[in-house]
């Protein structure tokens, strides 16, 4: 395949203004795909072991990408060999730890706890970006993140803020906190290292390292067989959620920075609530509207750039 016409093999060129504007919404596309994956995760909880779906999904993604990216990645083997430790760290953080731990955490913690912990990702990302990537934090970003976090707390506690004080602490809470921190660190390192590979090539190699990390956990079992029931779940998780979402997320981090891109993660509980209402016939209440509106307000405020001083 000629790399001049293969979008999977070529490095990204400087985008036009229109293209740059579209890429700025890349994290939103990632979150939309992850919204569907959240519903898939709920269904997978009783259909397949967490280690199995985590391993199968990334293996499927690797096999799907190989005909398109494998040859180009092989031509870049010198760069990959030079930077393999960084690629291995990114694959371990973003593919293995975040996704794998999230599957496992869902078995032993509540939806309220998981929602609040995920809501901490923008704040963790902003802090790490400031410490490790020299991304300056504006007052607008800080206020927007806090407002968005408050909206998510309203949403995930069903408007009963005291539910947080009454919530039980589970092993899954610690696992979810590690998962969120690993994904936040992934975004910061991805932006800071700026590896000399196209986004598709980076994703392909990172998936490969993620599979290596997950392999021992899958072998340790219990291994779940692929059945008619769980095959569609694996198919969605291994295609859209493992190829499309990471690509959009990586693109968004490169365009916006880890701190601003991570703010889109606050939209996930809002979109999940809407999807559950539309697809699973779950009811929406006033606290959904209040929490969603507050979250969107915080994200919009934090995403606005402060005009440069003349």
PDB file of C-alpha atoms in Angstrom:
ATOM      1  CA  UNK A   1       0.000   0.000   0.000  1.00  0.00           C
ATOM      2  CA  UNK A   2       1.314   3.399  -0.968  1.00  0.00           C
ATOM      3  CA  UNK A   3       1.884   5.448   2.170  1.00  0.00           C
ATOM      4  CA  UNK A   4       1.190   8.631   0.229  1.00  0.00           C
ATOM      5  CA  UNK A   5      -2.492   7.609   0.030  1.00  0.00           C
ATOM      6  CA  UNK A   6      -2.764   5.667   3.275  1.00  0.00           C
ATOM      7  CA  UNK A   7      -4.115   7.829   6.122  1.00  0.00           C
ATOM      8  CA  UNK A   8      -3.095   5.157   8.637  1.00  0.00           C
ATOM      9  CA  UNK A   9       0.566   5.313   7.618  1.00  0.00           C
ATOM     10  CA  UNK A  10       1.278   8.982   7.098  1.00  0.00           C
ATOM     11  CA  UNK A  11       2.127  11.480   9.768  1.00  0.00           C
ATOM     12  CA  UNK A  12      -0.343  14.288  10.302  1.00  0.00           C
ATOM     13  CA  UNK A  13       0.244  17.501   8.406  1.00  0.00           C
ATOM     14  CA  UNK A  14      -0.399  20.962   9.777  1.00  0.00           C
ATOM     15  CA  UNK A  15      -4.198  21.307   9.813  1.00  0.00           C
ATOM     16  CA  UNK A  16      -6.108  24.156   8.244  1.00  0.00           C
ATOM     17  CA  UNK A  17      -8.265  26.385  10.419  1.00  0.00           C
ATOM     18  CA  UNK A  18     -11.375  24.354   9.575  1.00  0.00           C
ATOM     19  CA  UNK A  19      -9.592  21.071  10.231  1.00  0.00           C
ATOM     20  CA  UNK A  20      -8.120  22.360  13.476  1.00  0.00           C
ATOM     21  CA  UNK A  21     -11.596  23.391  14.608  1.00  0.00           C
ATOM     22  CA  UNK A  22     -12.865  19.885  13.877  1.00  0.00           C
ATOM     23  CA  UNK A  23      -9.950  18.269  15.686  1.00  0.00           C
ATOM     24  CA  UNK A  24     -10.727  20.365  18.743  1.00  0.00           C
ATOM     25  CA  UNK A  25     -13.890  18.281  19.075  1.00  0.00           C
ATOM     26  CA  UNK A  26     -11.959  15.006  18.843  1.00  0.00           C
ATOM     27  CA  UNK A  27     -12.263  14.320  22.610  1.00  0.00           C
ATOM     28  CA  UNK A  28     -16.040  14.692  22.294  1.00  0.00           C
ATOM     29  CA  UNK A  29     -16.141  11.948  19.663  1.00  0.00           C
ATOM     30  CA  UNK A  30     -14.059   9.773  21.973  1.00  0.00           C
ATOM     31  CA  UNK A  31     -16.461  10.357  24.864  1.00  0.00           C
ATOM     32  CA  UNK A  32     -19.463   9.580  22.638  1.00  0.00           C
ATOM     33  CA  UNK A  33     -17.917   6.216  21.771  1.00  0.00           C
ATOM     34  CA  UNK A  34     -17.029   5.560  25.410  1.00  0.00           C
ATOM     35  CA  UNK A  35     -20.661   6.293  26.301  1.00  0.00           C
ATOM     36  CA  UNK A  36     -21.680   3.282  24.253  1.00  0.00           C
ATOM     37  CA  UNK A  37     -18.853   1.312  25.789  1.00  0.00           C
ATOM     38  CA  UNK A  38     -20.174   2.114  29.280  1.00  0.00           C
ATOM     39  CA  UNK A  39     -23.439   0.424  28.388  1.00  0.00           C
ATOM     40  CA  UNK A  40     -21.472  -2.483  26.942  1.00  0.00           C
ATOM     41  CA  UNK A  41     -19.470  -2.713  30.177  1.00  0.00           C
ATOM     42  CA  UNK A  42     -22.675  -2.971  32.196  1.00  0.00           C
ATOM     43  CA  UNK A  43     -23.863  -5.837  30.024  1.00  0.00           C
ATOM     44  CA  UNK A  44     -20.434  -7.483  30.066  1.00  0.00           C
ATOM     45  CA  UNK A  45     -20.361  -7.617  33.880  1.00  0.00           C
ATOM     46  CA  UNK A  46     -22.512 -10.762  33.836  1.00  0.00           C
ATOM     47  CA  UNK A  47     -21.389 -12.128  30.472  1.00  0.00           C
ATOM     48  CA  UNK A  48     -17.581 -12.256  30.567  1.00  0.00           C
ATOM     49  CA  UNK A  49     -14.663 -12.033  32.991  1.00  0.00           C
ATOM     50  CA  UNK A  50     -13.023  -8.564  33.193  1.00  0.00           C
ATOM     51  CA  UNK A  51      -9.540  -9.834  32.289  1.00  0.00           C
ATOM     52  CA  UNK A  52     -10.939 -11.714  29.301  1.00  0.00           C
ATOM     53  CA  UNK A  53     -12.838  -8.815  27.712  1.00  0.00           C
ATOM     54  CA  UNK A  54      -9.908  -6.474  28.356  1.00  0.00           C
ATOM     55  CA  UNK A  55      -7.540  -8.883  26.578  1.00  0.00           C
ATOM     56  CA  UNK A  56      -9.908  -9.850  23.739  1.00  0.00           C
ATOM     57  CA  UNK A  57     -10.820  -6.269  22.885  1.00  0.00           C
ATOM     58  CA  UNK A  58      -7.233  -5.095  22.447  1.00  0.00           C
ATOM     59  CA  UNK A  59      -6.223  -8.265  20.605  1.00  0.00           C
ATOM     60  CA  UNK A  60      -9.102  -7.705  18.185  1.00  0.00           C
ATOM     61  CA  UNK A  61      -8.119  -4.057  17.723  1.00  0.00           C
ATOM     62  CA  UNK A  62      -4.499  -5.064  17.021  1.00  0.00           C
ATOM     63  CA  UNK A  63      -5.593  -7.621  14.400  1.00  0.00           C
ATOM     64  CA  UNK A  64      -7.936  -5.129  12.716  1.00  0.00           C
ATOM     65  CA  UNK A  65      -5.238  -2.430  12.515  1.00  0.00           C
ATOM     66  CA  UNK A  66      -2.422  -4.734  11.342  1.00  0.00           C
ATOM     67  CA  UNK A  67      -3.333  -4.749   7.587  1.00  0.00           C
ATOM     68  CA  UNK A  68      -3.500  -0.951   7.599  1.00  0.00           C
ATOM     69  CA  UNK A  69      -0.753   0.090  10.016  1.00  0.00           C
ATOM     70  CA  UNK A  70       1.507  -2.943  10.406  1.00  0.00           C
ATOM     71  CA  UNK A  71       3.643  -2.310   7.330  1.00  0.00           C
ATOM     72  CA  UNK A  72       4.082   1.389   8.098  1.00  0.00           C
ATOM     73  CA  UNK A  73       4.975   0.562  11.710  1.00  0.00           C
ATOM     74  CA  UNK A  74       7.591  -1.911  10.473  1.00  0.00           C
ATOM     75  CA  UNK A  75       9.169   0.803   8.341  1.00  0.00           C
ATOM     76  CA  UNK A  76       9.335   2.938  11.479  1.00  0.00           C
ATOM     77  CA  UNK A  77      10.929   0.116  13.514  1.00  0.00           C
ATOM     78  CA  UNK A  78      14.087   2.156  14.144  1.00  0.00           C
ATOM     79  CA  UNK A  79      12.064   4.946  15.781  1.00  0.00           C
ATOM     80  CA  UNK A  80       9.951   2.398  17.639  1.00  0.00           C
ATOM     81  CA  UNK A  81      13.078   0.623  18.897  1.00  0.00           C
ATOM     82  CA  UNK A  82      14.504   3.944  20.053  1.00  0.00           C
ATOM     83  CA  UNK A  83      11.352   5.013  21.901  1.00  0.00           C
ATOM     84  CA  UNK A  84       9.940   1.630  22.933  1.00  0.00           C
ATOM     85  CA  UNK A  85      10.179   2.300  26.708  1.00  0.00           C
ATOM     86  CA  UNK A  86       7.921   5.354  26.345  1.00  0.00           C
ATOM     87  CA  UNK A  87       5.539   3.487  24.044  1.00  0.00           C
ATOM     88  CA  UNK A  88       5.431   0.613  26.539  1.00  0.00           C
ATOM     89  CA  UNK A  89       4.593   2.992  29.392  1.00  0.00           C
ATOM     90  CA  UNK A  90       1.808   4.608  27.340  1.00  0.00           C
ATOM     91  CA  UNK A  91       0.391   1.225  26.352  1.00  0.00           C
ATOM     92  CA  UNK A  92       0.500   0.032  29.933  1.00  0.00           C
ATOM     93  CA  UNK A  93      -1.178   3.163  31.301  1.00  0.00           C
ATOM     94  CA  UNK A  94      -3.826   3.874  28.674  1.00  0.00           C
ATOM     95  CA  UNK A  95      -4.703   0.434  27.344  1.00  0.00           C
ATOM     96  CA  UNK A  96      -3.989  -2.057  30.110  1.00  0.00           C
ATOM     97  CA  UNK A  97      -4.295  -0.244  33.443  1.00  0.00           C
ATOM     98  CA  UNK A  98      -7.138   2.172  32.782  1.00  0.00           C
ATOM     99  CA  UNK A  99      -9.409  -0.182  30.871  1.00  0.00           C
ATOM    100  CA  UNK A 100      -8.530  -3.331  32.793  1.00  0.00           C
ATOM    101  CA  UNK A 101      -8.863  -1.775  36.242  1.00  0.00           C
ATOM    102  CA  UNK A 102     -12.144  -0.093  35.304  1.00  0.00           C
ATOM    103  CA  UNK A 103     -13.648  -3.474  34.366  1.00  0.00           C
ATOM    104  CA  UNK A 104     -12.482  -4.970  37.658  1.00  0.00           C
ATOM    105  CA  UNK A 105     -13.539  -1.976  39.761  1.00  0.00           C
ATOM    106  CA  UNK A 106     -17.112  -2.189  38.458  1.00  0.00           C
ATOM    107  CA  UNK A 107     -17.502  -5.545  40.215  1.00  0.00           C
ATOM    108  CA  UNK A 108     -16.915  -4.242  43.745  1.00  0.00           C
ATOM    109  CA  UNK A 109     -17.922  -0.583  43.908  1.00  0.00           C
ATOM    110  CA  UNK A 110     -21.045   1.453  43.372  1.00  0.00           C
ATOM    111  CA  UNK A 111     -22.000   3.584  40.397  1.00  0.00           C
ATOM    112  CA  UNK A 112     -22.035   6.660  42.678  1.00  0.00           C
ATOM    113  CA  UNK A 113     -18.448   6.086  43.767  1.00  0.00           C
ATOM    114  CA  UNK A 114     -17.232   5.373  40.230  1.00  0.00           C
ATOM    115  CA  UNK A 115     -18.941   8.475  38.859  1.00  0.00           C
ATOM    116  CA  UNK A 116     -17.355  10.774  41.410  1.00  0.00           C
ATOM    117  CA  UNK A 117     -13.912   9.227  40.958  1.00  0.00           C
ATOM    118  CA  UNK A 118     -14.092   9.611  37.161  1.00  0.00           C
ATOM    119  CA  UNK A 119     -15.105  13.229  37.752  1.00  0.00           C
ATOM    120  CA  UNK A 120     -11.736  13.783  39.404  1.00  0.00           C
ATOM    121  CA  UNK A 121      -9.887  13.112  36.123  1.00  0.00           C
ATOM    122  CA  UNK A 122      -9.835  16.723  34.858  1.00  0.00           C
ATOM    123  CA  UNK A 123      -8.461  17.979  38.173  1.00  0.00           C
ATOM    124  CA  UNK A 124      -5.845  15.213  38.294  1.00  0.00           C
ATOM    125  CA  UNK A 125      -4.917  15.857  34.651  1.00  0.00           C
ATOM    126  CA  UNK A 126      -4.633  19.603  35.237  1.00  0.00           C
ATOM    127  CA  UNK A 127      -2.389  19.056  38.244  1.00  0.00           C
ATOM    128  CA  UNK A 128      -0.159  16.547  36.447  1.00  0.00           C
ATOM    129  CA  UNK A 129      -0.013  18.725  33.324  1.00  0.00           C
ATOM    130  CA  UNK A 130       1.111  21.667  35.435  1.00  0.00           C
ATOM    131  CA  UNK A 131       3.757  19.622  37.250  1.00  0.00           C
ATOM    132  CA  UNK A 132       5.080  17.479  34.394  1.00  0.00           C
ATOM    133  CA  UNK A 133       4.246  19.224  31.127  1.00  0.00           C
ATOM    134  CA  UNK A 134       4.459  22.904  32.106  1.00  0.00           C
ATOM    135  CA  UNK A 135       0.874  23.552  31.033  1.00  0.00           C
ATOM    136  CA  UNK A 136      -0.113  26.722  32.871  1.00  0.00           C
ATOM    137  CA  UNK A 137      -3.503  26.632  34.570  1.00  0.00           C
ATOM    138  CA  UNK A 138      -5.750  29.659  34.208  1.00  0.00           C
ATOM    139  CA  UNK A 139      -8.307  30.691  36.809  1.00  0.00           C
ATOM    140  CA  UNK A 140     -10.975  29.999  34.215  1.00  0.00           C
ATOM    141  CA  UNK A 141      -9.821  26.389  33.862  1.00  0.00           C
ATOM    142  CA  UNK A 142      -9.747  25.842  37.614  1.00  0.00           C
ATOM    143  CA  UNK A 143     -13.192  27.375  38.167  1.00  0.00           C
ATOM    144  CA  UNK A 144     -14.633  25.482  35.202  1.00  0.00           C
ATOM    145  CA  UNK A 145     -13.256  22.181  36.465  1.00  0.00           C
ATOM    146  CA  UNK A 146     -14.662  22.748  39.962  1.00  0.00           C
ATOM    147  CA  UNK A 147     -18.089  23.762  38.623  1.00  0.00           C
ATOM    148  CA  UNK A 148     -18.123  20.727  36.338  1.00  0.00           C
ATOM    149  CA  UNK A 149     -17.131  18.469  39.247  1.00  0.00           C
ATOM    150  CA  UNK A 150     -19.996  19.836  41.344  1.00  0.00           C
ATOM    151  CA  UNK A 151     -22.434  19.119  38.519  1.00  0.00           C
ATOM    152  CA  UNK A 152     -21.205  15.557  38.322  1.00  0.00           C
ATOM    153  CA  UNK A 153     -21.591  15.078  42.064  1.00  0.00           C
ATOM    154  CA  UNK A 154     -25.207  16.252  41.760  1.00  0.00           C
ATOM    155  CA  UNK A 155     -25.723  13.833  38.870  1.00  0.00           C
ATOM    156  CA  UNK A 156     -24.081  10.764  40.381  1.00  0.00           C
ATOM    157  CA  UNK A 157     -25.623  11.203  43.857  1.00  0.00           C
ATOM    158  CA  UNK A 158     -29.108  11.756  42.384  1.00  0.00           C
ATOM    159  CA  UNK A 159     -29.112  15.200  43.944  1.00  0.00           C
ATOM    160  CA  UNK A 160     -28.499  13.826  47.430  1.00  0.00           C
ATOM    161  CA  UNK A 161     -25.073  15.250  48.194  1.00  0.00           C
ATOM    162  CA  UNK A 162     -24.963  13.630  51.645  1.00  0.00           C
ATOM    163  CA  UNK A 163     -24.889  10.257  49.881  1.00  0.00           C
ATOM    164  CA  UNK A 164     -21.145  10.726  49.508  1.00  0.00           C
ATOM    165  CA  UNK A 165     -20.676  10.745  53.278  1.00  0.00           C
ATOM    166  CA  UNK A 166     -22.799   7.608  53.628  1.00  0.00           C
ATOM    167  CA  UNK A 167     -21.151   5.751  50.763  1.00  0.00           C
ATOM    168  CA  UNK A 168     -19.275   2.602  51.640  1.00  0.00           C
ATOM    169  CA  UNK A 169     -15.615   2.325  50.667  1.00  0.00           C
ATOM    170  CA  UNK A 170     -14.787  -0.702  48.530  1.00  0.00           C
ATOM    171  CA  UNK A 171     -11.681  -2.215  47.004  1.00  0.00           C
ATOM    172  CA  UNK A 172     -13.067  -1.097  43.665  1.00  0.00           C
ATOM    173  CA  UNK A 173     -12.823   2.531  44.780  1.00  0.00           C
ATOM    174  CA  UNK A 174      -9.063   2.239  45.091  1.00  0.00           C
ATOM    175  CA  UNK A 175      -8.829   0.395  41.777  1.00  0.00           C
ATOM    176  CA  UNK A 176     -10.915   3.057  40.043  1.00  0.00           C
ATOM    177  CA  UNK A 177      -8.802   5.851  41.501  1.00  0.00           C
ATOM    178  CA  UNK A 178      -5.657   4.159  40.177  1.00  0.00           C
ATOM    179  CA  UNK A 179      -7.355   3.691  36.794  1.00  0.00           C
ATOM    180  CA  UNK A 180      -8.331   7.356  36.556  1.00  0.00           C
ATOM    181  CA  UNK A 181      -4.874   8.522  37.652  1.00  0.00           C
ATOM    182  CA  UNK A 182      -3.240   6.239  35.081  1.00  0.00           C
ATOM    183  CA  UNK A 183      -5.390   7.643  32.273  1.00  0.00           C
ATOM    184  CA  UNK A 184      -4.663  11.203  33.385  1.00  0.00           C
ATOM    185  CA  UNK A 185      -0.935  10.477  33.440  1.00  0.00           C
ATOM    186  CA  UNK A 186      -1.248   8.838  30.012  1.00  0.00           C
ATOM    187  CA  UNK A 187      -2.622  12.050  28.524  1.00  0.00           C
ATOM    188  CA  UNK A 188       0.070  14.213  30.089  1.00  0.00           C
ATOM    189  CA  UNK A 189       2.926  11.958  28.943  1.00  0.00           C
ATOM    190  CA  UNK A 190       1.441  11.605  25.459  1.00  0.00           C
ATOM    191  CA  UNK A 191       1.469  15.381  25.076  1.00  0.00           C
ATOM    192  CA  UNK A 192       4.902  15.855  26.656  1.00  0.00           C
ATOM    193  CA  UNK A 193       6.851  13.175  24.790  1.00  0.00           C
ATOM    194  CA  UNK A 194       5.646  14.039  21.228  1.00  0.00           C
ATOM    195  CA  UNK A 195       7.001  10.829  19.686  1.00  0.00           C
ATOM    196  CA  UNK A 196       8.071  10.900  15.994  1.00  0.00           C
ATOM    197  CA  UNK A 197       5.268   8.592  14.844  1.00  0.00           C
ATOM    198  CA  UNK A 198       1.840   9.232  13.370  1.00  0.00           C
ATOM    199  CA  UNK A 199      -1.126   8.919  15.704  1.00  0.00           C
ATOM    200  CA  UNK A 200      -2.172   5.636  14.071  1.00  0.00           C
ATOM    201  CA  UNK A 201       1.315   4.172  14.410  1.00  0.00           C
ATOM    202  CA  UNK A 202       1.526   5.208  18.071  1.00  0.00           C
ATOM    203  CA  UNK A 203      -1.886   3.696  18.759  1.00  0.00           C
ATOM    204  CA  UNK A 204      -0.936   0.446  17.035  1.00  0.00           C
ATOM    205  CA  UNK A 205       2.297   0.018  18.977  1.00  0.00           C
ATOM    206  CA  UNK A 206       0.693   1.062  22.271  1.00  0.00           C
ATOM    207  CA  UNK A 207      -2.035  -1.531  21.769  1.00  0.00           C
ATOM    208  CA  UNK A 208       0.668  -4.135  21.206  1.00  0.00           C
ATOM    209  CA  UNK A 209       2.343  -3.295  24.497  1.00  0.00           C
ATOM    210  CA  UNK A 210      -1.059  -3.201  26.224  1.00  0.00           C
ATOM    211  CA  UNK A 211      -1.711  -6.770  25.058  1.00  0.00           C
ATOM    212  CA  UNK A 212       1.639  -7.879  26.485  1.00  0.00           C
ATOM    213  CA  UNK A 213       0.733  -6.369  29.865  1.00  0.00           C
ATOM    214  CA  UNK A 214      -2.742  -7.957  29.885  1.00  0.00           C
ATOM    215  CA  UNK A 215      -1.609 -11.405  28.720  1.00  0.00           C
ATOM    216  CA  UNK A 216      -0.527 -12.719  32.170  1.00  0.00           C
ATOM    217  CA  UNK A 217      -3.824 -11.642  33.754  1.00  0.00           C
ATOM    218  CA  UNK A 218      -5.796 -13.391  31.014  1.00  0.00           C
ATOM    219  CA  UNK A 219      -3.713 -16.552  31.355  1.00  0.00           C
ATOM    220  CA  UNK A 220      -4.172 -16.503  35.125  1.00  0.00           C
ATOM    221  CA  UNK A 221      -7.897 -16.792  34.451  1.00  0.00           C
ATOM    222  CA  UNK A 222     -10.621 -17.568  34.816  1.00  0.00           C
ATOM    223  CA  UNK A 223     -10.678 -17.433  30.992  1.00  0.00           C
ATOM    224  CA  UNK A 224     -14.090 -16.701  29.530  1.00  0.00           C
ATOM    225  CA  UNK A 225     -14.935 -18.359  26.244  1.00  0.00           C
ATOM    226  CA  UNK A 226     -16.268 -16.243  23.401  1.00  0.00           C
ATOM    227  CA  UNK A 227     -19.976 -16.956  23.054  1.00  0.00           C
ATOM    228  CA  UNK A 228     -22.920 -15.700  21.041  1.00  0.00           C
ATOM    229  CA  UNK A 229     -23.878 -13.610  24.065  1.00  0.00           C
ATOM    230  CA  UNK A 230     -20.588 -11.808  24.663  1.00  0.00           C
ATOM    231  CA  UNK A 231     -19.249 -11.712  21.083  1.00  0.00           C
ATOM    232  CA  UNK A 232     -21.141  -8.484  20.169  1.00  0.00           C
ATOM    233  CA  UNK A 233     -19.814  -6.857  23.350  1.00  0.00           C
ATOM    234  CA  UNK A 234     -16.244  -7.824  22.451  1.00  0.00           C
ATOM    235  CA  UNK A 235     -16.786  -6.630  18.873  1.00  0.00           C
ATOM    236  CA  UNK A 236     -17.871  -3.138  19.965  1.00  0.00           C
ATOM    237  CA  UNK A 237     -15.208  -2.869  22.661  1.00  0.00           C
ATOM    238  CA  UNK A 238     -12.504  -4.088  20.268  1.00  0.00           C
ATOM    239  CA  UNK A 239     -13.433  -1.866  17.330  1.00  0.00           C
ATOM    240  CA  UNK A 240     -15.057   1.481  18.104  1.00  0.00           C
ATOM    241  CA  UNK A 241     -13.971   1.655  21.756  1.00  0.00           C
ATOM    242  CA  UNK A 242     -10.424   0.373  21.176  1.00  0.00           C
ATOM    243  CA  UNK A 243      -9.609   1.999  17.825  1.00  0.00           C
ATOM    244  CA  UNK A 244     -11.876   4.977  17.220  1.00  0.00           C
ATOM    245  CA  UNK A 245     -12.049   6.355  20.768  1.00  0.00           C
ATOM    246  CA  UNK A 246      -8.288   6.155  21.513  1.00  0.00           C
ATOM    247  CA  UNK A 247      -7.483   7.746  18.144  1.00  0.00           C
ATOM    248  CA  UNK A 248      -9.820  10.674  18.793  1.00  0.00           C
ATOM    249  CA  UNK A 249      -8.553  10.973  22.366  1.00  0.00           C
ATOM    250  CA  UNK A 250      -4.890  11.012  21.321  1.00  0.00           C
ATOM    251  CA  UNK A 251      -5.701  13.596  18.642  1.00  0.00           C
ATOM    252  CA  UNK A 252      -7.533  15.759  21.151  1.00  0.00           C
ATOM    253  CA  UNK A 253      -4.717  15.603  23.699  1.00  0.00           C
ATOM    254  CA  UNK A 254      -2.209  16.656  21.055  1.00  0.00           C
ATOM    255  CA  UNK A 255      -4.410  19.554  19.928  1.00  0.00           C
ATOM    256  CA  UNK A 256      -5.742  20.799  23.270  1.00  0.00           C
ATOM    257  CA  UNK A 257      -3.369  19.488  25.925  1.00  0.00           C
ATOM    258  CA  UNK A 258      -4.151  16.916  28.583  1.00  0.00           C
ATOM    259  CA  UNK A 259      -5.853  19.295  31.024  1.00  0.00           C
ATOM    260  CA  UNK A 260      -8.380  20.764  28.563  1.00  0.00           C
ATOM    261  CA  UNK A 261      -9.045  17.488  26.739  1.00  0.00           C
ATOM    262  CA  UNK A 262      -9.771  15.664  30.001  1.00  0.00           C
ATOM    263  CA  UNK A 263     -12.643  18.087  30.713  1.00  0.00           C
ATOM    264  CA  UNK A 264     -14.666  16.257  28.073  1.00  0.00           C
ATOM    265  CA  UNK A 265     -14.621  13.200  30.336  1.00  0.00           C
ATOM    266  CA  UNK A 266     -17.057  15.068  32.586  1.00  0.00           C
ATOM    267  CA  UNK A 267     -19.636  14.717  29.818  1.00  0.00           C
ATOM    268  CA  UNK A 268     -19.542  10.912  30.087  1.00  0.00           C
ATOM    269  CA  UNK A 269     -22.027  10.501  32.980  1.00  0.00           C
ATOM    270  CA  UNK A 270     -24.349  13.018  31.324  1.00  0.00           C
ATOM    271  CA  UNK A 271     -24.313  11.170  28.014  1.00  0.00           C
ATOM    272  CA  UNK A 272     -24.658   7.796  29.731  1.00  0.00           C
ATOM    273  CA  UNK A 273     -27.778   9.018  31.543  1.00  0.00           C
ATOM    274  CA  UNK A 274     -29.278  10.182  28.233  1.00  0.00           C
ATOM    275  CA  UNK A 275     -28.331   6.923  26.486  1.00  0.00           C
ATOM    276  CA  UNK A 276     -29.784   4.843  29.328  1.00  0.00           C
ATOM    277  CA  UNK A 277     -33.028   6.831  29.054  1.00  0.00           C
ATOM    278  CA  UNK A 278     -33.186   6.387  25.264  1.00  0.00           C
ATOM    279  CA  UNK A 279     -32.045   2.761  25.015  1.00  0.00           C
ATOM    280  CA  UNK A 280     -32.740   1.161  28.393  1.00  0.00           C
ATOM    281  CA  UNK A 281     -35.955   3.013  29.299  1.00  0.00           C
ATOM    282  CA  UNK A 282     -34.419   4.449  32.474  1.00  0.00           C
ATOM    283  CA  UNK A 283     -36.219   7.526  33.807  1.00  0.00           C
ATOM    284  CA  UNK A 284     -34.735  11.001  33.866  1.00  0.00           C
ATOM    285  CA  UNK A 285     -35.322  13.280  36.857  1.00  0.00           C
ATOM    286  CA  UNK A 286     -34.747  16.906  37.797  1.00  0.00           C
ATOM    287  CA  UNK A 287     -31.323  16.147  39.282  1.00  0.00           C
ATOM    288  CA  UNK A 288     -30.239  14.820  35.862  1.00  0.00           C
ATOM    289  CA  UNK A 289     -31.063  18.177  34.271  1.00  0.00           C
ATOM    290  CA  UNK A 290     -29.429  20.219  37.056  1.00  0.00           C
ATOM    291  CA  UNK A 291     -26.289  18.069  37.130  1.00  0.00           C
ATOM    292  CA  UNK A 292     -25.984  17.942  33.345  1.00  0.00           C
ATOM    293  CA  UNK A 293     -26.476  21.706  32.927  1.00  0.00           C
ATOM    294  CA  UNK A 294     -23.918  22.511  35.636  1.00  0.00           C
ATOM    295  CA  UNK A 295     -21.413  20.065  34.144  1.00  0.00           C
ATOM    296  CA  UNK A 296     -21.809  21.500  30.642  1.00  0.00           C
ATOM    297  CA  UNK A 297     -21.455  25.033  32.006  1.00  0.00           C
ATOM    298  CA  UNK A 298     -18.193  24.123  33.735  1.00  0.00           C
ATOM    299  CA  UNK A 299     -16.768  22.395  30.654  1.00  0.00           C
ATOM    300  CA  UNK A 300     -17.732  25.319  28.379  1.00  0.00           C
ATOM    301  CA  UNK A 301     -16.165  27.845  30.751  1.00  0.00           C
ATOM    302  CA  UNK A 302     -12.920  25.900  31.089  1.00  0.00           C
ATOM    303  CA  UNK A 303     -12.623  25.293  27.335  1.00  0.00           C
ATOM    304  CA  UNK A 304     -12.676  29.010  26.460  1.00  0.00           C
ATOM    305  CA  UNK A 305      -9.265  30.415  25.790  1.00  0.00           C
ATOM    306  CA  UNK A 306      -8.214  33.547  27.610  1.00  0.00           C
ATOM    307  CA  UNK A 307      -7.438  36.320  25.077  1.00  0.00           C
ATOM    308  CA  UNK A 308      -3.764  37.095  24.833  1.00  0.00           C
ATOM    309  CA  UNK A 309      -2.715  40.415  26.317  1.00  0.00           C
ATOM    310  CA  UNK A 310      -1.713  43.031  23.814  1.00  0.00           C
TER     311      UNK A 310
END
